[in-house]
């Protein structure tokens, strides 16, 4: 459905998108994850034809977004981070205006507008001025605009930013429904949001594609090591000395709980190395009571931090 080949976008000496390539298959919801400044919005603006790449190409359903711009854009519904709404129009007036801009035939406009409002649950406010709507409803109107013309691809840039928890849940539910009929690309830096609604996740770091997989696949990909959380009752120094007997352990991370006398350590080893049994006996011999021992699963957050090197994309001074 979308083919991005070797995309580069430069702003002077700064490279916002750095030789980025990926493919988007039809019928799935894709998440674009990345720190602020990683290149997410710039990539989306290139995909929608809003800005041109410095190098590379994007094809939407086989149409080049630069050479066949009109045909390519007809395949896309786009909701930028700030919806392009006209505040002094009513909802229905605005959707008629958007339908006209999209060159939807007159005989089909009313039907498509009605369907878009029904899907986005904006029928009840069709006669209200947009400026009098809540932010959540404005997002819904923006989504209604995006799905007019029955585009194969819907691109959403930070669709829940600034919404309250109830509105976020409603928009996420709406995105899932859109995914039943459209290919959806969702840009966000909120891990829980992407994990909740997306079939595939692309992690962007410093303008490059760091990983692309299912949420489960990404966490599995990062499980190249095993992590163990151990809490004992005793002196931190004694615990440290005992753990030095285990060369399989990478640098432990300690946390001391003041007057309680508890010491917690996060121990990381190679994936297939299990030290629990040996560690249990060593701690028993040293009279360091084990208060808790838990095998930790790697999360999407762990994968994100590792793949983006915990620093995210380069600063660019703009909205990337």
Coordinates of C-alpha atoms in Angstrom, one line a residue:
X1 CA 0.0 0.0 0.0
X2 CA 2.9 2.4 0.8
X3 CA 6.5 2.1 -0.3
X4 CA 9.0 4.5 1.1
X5 CA 12.4 4.2 -0.5
X6 CA 15.6 5.8 0.8
X7 CA 13.9 8.9 2.1
X8 CA 16.1 11.8 3.1
X9 CA 15.0 15.2 4.3
X10 CA 17.5 18.0 5.1
X11 CA 16.9 21.4 6.7
X12 CA 20.2 23.1 6.1
X13 CA 22.9 21.1 7.8
X14 CA 20.4 19.1 9.8
X15 CA 19.2 15.7 8.6
X16 CA 15.7 15.1 9.9
X17 CA 15.0 11.9 7.9
X18 CA 18.1 9.8 7.1
X19 CA 17.8 7.2 4.3
X20 CA 14.5 5.8 5.6
X21 CA 12.9 2.9 3.9
X22 CA 9.8 0.8 4.8
X23 CA 6.7 -0.9 3.4
X24 CA 3.2 -0.7 4.7
X25 CA 0.8 -3.6 3.9
X26 CA -2.9 -3.1 3.4
X27 CA -5.5 -3.8 6.1
X28 CA -3.3 -3.1 9.1
X29 CA -2.9 -0.4 11.8
X30 CA 0.7 0.8 11.9
X31 CA 2.3 2.7 14.8
X32 CA 5.0 5.2 14.2
X33 CA 6.9 5.4 17.5
X34 CA 9.8 7.7 18.3
X35 CA 11.0 10.4 20.7
X36 CA 10.3 14.0 20.0
X37 CA 12.5 15.1 17.1
X38 CA 13.0 11.6 15.7
X39 CA 11.5 12.4 12.3
X40 CA 8.0 11.0 12.6
X41 CA 6.0 14.0 11.5
X42 CA 8.5 14.9 8.8
X43 CA 8.1 11.4 7.4
X44 CA 4.3 11.8 7.5
X45 CA 4.4 15.1 5.8
X46 CA 6.5 13.6 3.0
X47 CA 4.1 10.6 2.7
X48 CA 1.1 13.0 2.4
X49 CA 2.9 15.2 -0.2
X50 CA 2.9 18.2 2.2
X51 CA 6.6 18.5 1.8
X52 CA 9.0 17.0 -0.7
X53 CA 11.9 14.8 0.3
X54 CA 15.5 15.9 -0.4
X55 CA 16.1 12.4 -1.7
X56 CA 14.2 9.2 -2.2
X57 CA 10.6 8.5 -3.1
X58 CA 7.2 7.4 -1.7
X59 CA 4.5 5.5 -3.6
X60 CA 0.9 5.3 -2.4
X61 CA -0.9 2.4 -3.9
X62 CA 1.5 2.5 -6.8
X63 CA 1.4 6.2 -7.4
X64 CA 4.4 8.4 -6.8
X65 CA 3.6 11.1 -4.3
X66 CA 5.6 13.7 -6.3
X67 CA 5.1 12.6 -9.9
X68 CA 1.5 11.4 -9.6
X69 CA 0.5 13.7 -6.7
X70 CA -3.2 14.0 -7.4
X71 CA -3.7 10.2 -7.8
X72 CA -1.6 9.4 -4.8
X73 CA -3.3 12.0 -2.5
X74 CA -6.7 10.7 -3.5
X75 CA -5.6 7.5 -1.7
X76 CA -4.8 9.3 1.5
X77 CA -6.9 10.7 4.4
X78 CA -4.7 12.8 6.7
X79 CA -5.3 14.2 10.1
X80 CA -2.3 16.4 11.2
X81 CA -1.5 17.0 14.9
X82 CA -3.5 20.3 14.7
X83 CA -6.7 19.5 12.7
X84 CA -7.2 21.9 9.8
X85 CA -10.6 23.2 10.9
X86 CA -12.5 26.4 10.1
X87 CA -13.9 27.5 13.5
X88 CA -16.7 29.6 12.2
X89 CA -18.2 26.8 10.1
X90 CA -20.7 24.3 11.4
X91 CA -19.6 20.7 11.4
X92 CA -21.7 19.8 8.3
X93 CA -20.6 23.0 6.5
X94 CA -17.0 22.1 7.0
X95 CA -17.5 18.5 5.9
X96 CA -19.3 19.7 2.7
X97 CA -16.3 22.1 2.1
X98 CA -13.8 19.2 2.6
X99 CA -15.8 17.0 0.3
X100 CA -15.8 19.6 -2.4
X101 CA -12.0 20.1 -2.0
X102 CA -11.6 16.3 -2.4
X103 CA -13.7 16.4 -5.6
X104 CA -16.2 13.9 -4.3
X105 CA -19.0 13.8 -6.9
X106 CA -22.0 15.8 -5.8
X107 CA -24.4 12.9 -5.9
X108 CA -22.2 11.0 -3.4
X109 CA -21.3 13.9 -1.0
X110 CA -24.3 13.7 1.3
X111 CA -24.1 10.0 1.6
X112 CA -20.4 10.0 2.4
X113 CA -20.7 12.9 4.9
X114 CA -23.5 11.1 6.7
X115 CA -21.5 7.9 6.9
X116 CA -18.4 9.8 8.1
X117 CA -20.4 11.6 10.8
X118 CA -22.0 8.3 11.9
X119 CA -18.6 6.6 12.1
X120 CA -17.0 9.4 14.1
X121 CA -20.2 10.0 16.2
X122 CA -20.5 13.6 15.2
X123 CA -24.0 13.5 13.8
X124 CA -25.4 15.0 17.0
X125 CA -23.3 18.1 16.6
X126 CA -23.6 18.6 12.8
X127 CA -25.3 22.0 13.2
X128 CA -22.9 23.4 15.9
X129 CA -20.1 25.8 15.2
X130 CA -16.7 24.0 15.4
X131 CA -15.3 26.7 17.7
X132 CA -17.9 25.7 20.3
X133 CA -16.9 22.1 20.3
X134 CA -14.6 20.4 22.8
X135 CA -11.2 19.4 21.7
X136 CA -12.3 15.7 21.6
X137 CA -15.1 16.6 19.2
X138 CA -12.8 18.7 17.1
X139 CA -10.6 15.6 16.7
X140 CA -13.6 13.6 15.7
X141 CA -14.5 16.2 13.0
X142 CA -10.9 16.1 11.8
X143 CA -11.2 12.3 11.5
X144 CA -14.5 12.7 9.6
X145 CA -12.7 14.9 7.2
X146 CA -9.9 12.4 6.8
X147 CA -12.1 9.5 5.9
X148 CA -14.2 11.4 3.3
X149 CA -13.6 10.1 -0.2
X150 CA -13.1 6.6 1.1
X151 CA -9.2 6.7 1.0
X152 CA -7.3 3.4 1.3
X153 CA -4.8 4.9 3.7
X154 CA -5.5 7.1 6.8
X155 CA -2.6 8.9 8.4
X156 CA -3.0 10.3 11.9
X157 CA -0.4 12.4 13.5
X158 CA -0.6 12.4 17.3
X159 CA -4.5 12.1 17.2
X160 CA -4.9 12.0 21.0
X161 CA -2.5 14.8 22.1
X162 CA -4.1 17.2 24.6
X163 CA -7.2 15.0 25.2
X164 CA -8.5 13.9 28.5
X165 CA -8.5 10.1 29.4
X166 CA -12.1 9.6 28.4
X167 CA -11.6 11.3 25.0
X168 CA -8.4 9.3 24.5
X169 CA -10.3 6.0 25.0
X170 CA -13.0 7.1 22.6
X171 CA -10.5 8.1 19.9
X172 CA -8.6 4.9 20.3
X173 CA -11.8 2.9 19.8
X174 CA -12.6 4.9 16.7
X175 CA -9.1 4.2 15.3
X176 CA -9.7 0.5 15.7
X177 CA -13.0 0.8 13.8
X178 CA -11.2 2.7 11.0
X179 CA -8.7 -0.2 10.8
X180 CA -11.5 -2.6 9.8
X181 CA -11.8 -0.8 6.4
X182 CA -8.6 1.2 6.0
X183 CA -4.9 0.9 6.3
X184 CA -4.1 3.3 9.2
X185 CA -0.7 4.9 10.2
X186 CA -0.7 6.3 13.6
X187 CA 2.1 8.6 14.8
X188 CA 2.6 8.8 18.5
X189 CA 5.3 8.9 21.3
X190 CA 2.8 7.4 23.8
X191 CA 3.9 3.7 24.1
X192 CA 0.6 2.5 25.6
X193 CA -1.4 4.1 22.9
X194 CA 0.5 2.4 20.1
X195 CA 0.5 -1.0 21.9
X196 CA -3.2 -0.7 22.4
X197 CA -4.3 -0.2 18.8
X198 CA -1.5 -1.2 16.4
X199 CA -0.9 -4.4 14.6
X200 CA 2.7 -3.4 13.6
X201 CA 5.1 -0.9 15.1
X202 CA 7.8 1.1 13.4
X203 CA 10.3 2.7 15.8
X204 CA 12.0 5.7 14.3
X205 CA 15.2 7.0 15.9
X206 CA 17.3 10.0 14.6
X207 CA 15.6 9.9 11.3
X208 CA 16.2 6.1 10.7
X209 CA 14.1 3.0 11.1
X210 CA 15.3 1.3 14.2
X211 CA 12.8 -1.6 14.1
X212 CA 9.6 -2.8 12.6
X213 CA 7.6 -5.7 14.0
X214 CA 4.4 -6.6 16.0
X215 CA 4.3 -5.4 19.6
X216 CA 4.9 -8.9 20.7
X217 CA 7.7 -9.4 18.2
X218 CA 9.5 -6.2 19.3
X219 CA 9.5 -7.3 23.0
X220 CA 10.7 -10.7 21.9
X221 CA 13.4 -9.2 19.8
X222 CA 14.7 -7.4 22.7
X223 CA 14.7 -10.5 24.9
X224 CA 18.3 -11.2 24.2
X225 CA 19.0 -11.1 27.9
X226 CA 17.3 -12.2 31.0
X227 CA 16.6 -9.9 34.0
X228 CA 16.1 -11.0 37.6
X229 CA 14.9 -8.7 40.4
X230 CA 16.1 -9.9 43.8
X231 CA 15.4 -8.3 47.2
X232 CA 17.3 -9.5 50.3
X233 CA 17.5 -8.5 53.9
X234 CA 21.1 -7.5 54.7
X235 CA 24.0 -5.2 54.0
X236 CA 24.4 -3.9 50.5
X237 CA 28.2 -4.4 50.7
X238 CA 27.7 -8.1 51.6
X239 CA 25.2 -8.5 48.7
X240 CA 27.6 -6.9 46.3
X241 CA 30.5 -9.2 47.3
X242 CA 28.3 -12.3 46.9
X243 CA 27.1 -11.3 43.4
X244 CA 30.8 -10.9 42.3
X245 CA 30.9 -14.7 42.4
X246 CA 28.6 -14.8 39.3
X247 CA 30.5 -13.8 36.2
X248 CA 27.4 -14.3 34.2
X249 CA 25.8 -11.1 35.7
X250 CA 26.3 -7.8 34.0
X251 CA 26.7 -4.7 36.1
X252 CA 23.9 -5.0 38.8
X253 CA 21.7 -2.0 39.6
X254 CA 21.0 -1.6 43.3
X255 CA 18.3 0.1 45.4
X256 CA 18.5 0.3 49.2
X257 CA 15.4 0.7 51.4
X258 CA 16.8 2.7 54.3
X259 CA 15.8 1.6 57.8
X260 CA 14.0 -1.6 56.6
X261 CA 17.4 -3.2 55.7
X262 CA 16.2 -4.4 52.3
X263 CA 18.4 -4.2 49.3
X264 CA 17.0 -4.8 45.8
X265 CA 19.2 -5.6 42.8
X266 CA 18.3 -5.9 39.1
X267 CA 20.5 -8.6 37.6
X268 CA 21.0 -9.0 33.9
X269 CA 22.4 -12.2 32.2
X270 CA 22.5 -13.7 28.8
X271 CA 19.0 -14.9 27.6
X272 CA 19.4 -18.6 28.3
X273 CA 21.4 -18.3 31.6
X274 CA 19.4 -19.1 34.7
X275 CA 21.2 -18.3 37.9
X276 CA 18.2 -18.5 40.3
X277 CA 19.0 -21.9 41.8
X278 CA 22.7 -21.3 42.4
X279 CA 21.9 -17.7 43.7
X280 CA 19.3 -19.1 46.2
X281 CA 21.9 -21.5 47.8
X282 CA 24.6 -18.8 47.9
X283 CA 22.4 -16.4 49.6
X284 CA 21.2 -19.0 52.1
X285 CA 24.9 -19.9 52.9
X286 CA 25.6 -16.2 53.4
X287 CA 22.5 -15.8 55.7
X288 CA 21.0 -13.2 53.4
X289 CA 17.3 -13.9 53.5
X290 CA 15.5 -13.6 50.1
X291 CA 12.5 -11.4 50.5
X292 CA 11.5 -11.5 46.8
X293 CA 12.9 -12.9 43.5
X294 CA 11.1 -12.1 40.3
X295 CA 11.9 -12.9 36.6
X296 CA 11.3 -9.7 34.7
X297 CA 9.8 -9.6 31.3
X298 CA 11.1 -7.1 28.8
X299 CA 8.5 -4.6 27.9
X300 CA 7.8 -2.4 24.8
X301 CA 9.2 0.5 26.9
X302 CA 12.5 -1.5 27.3
X303 CA 12.6 -2.1 23.6
X304 CA 11.9 1.6 22.8
X305 CA 14.6 2.9 25.2
X306 CA 17.2 0.4 23.9
X307 CA 16.4 1.0 20.2
X308 CA 16.4 4.8 20.6
X309 CA 19.5 4.7 22.9
X310 CA 17.4 6.4 25.6
X311 CA 18.1 9.8 23.9
X312 CA 15.7 9.9 21.0
X313 CA 16.2 11.8 17.8
X314 CA 18.4 14.8 17.2
X315 CA 17.1 18.2 18.2
X316 CA 15.9 20.2 15.3
X317 CA 14.2 23.2 16.7
X318 CA 11.0 22.3 14.8
X319 CA 8.1 19.9 14.8
X320 CA 9.4 16.7 13.4

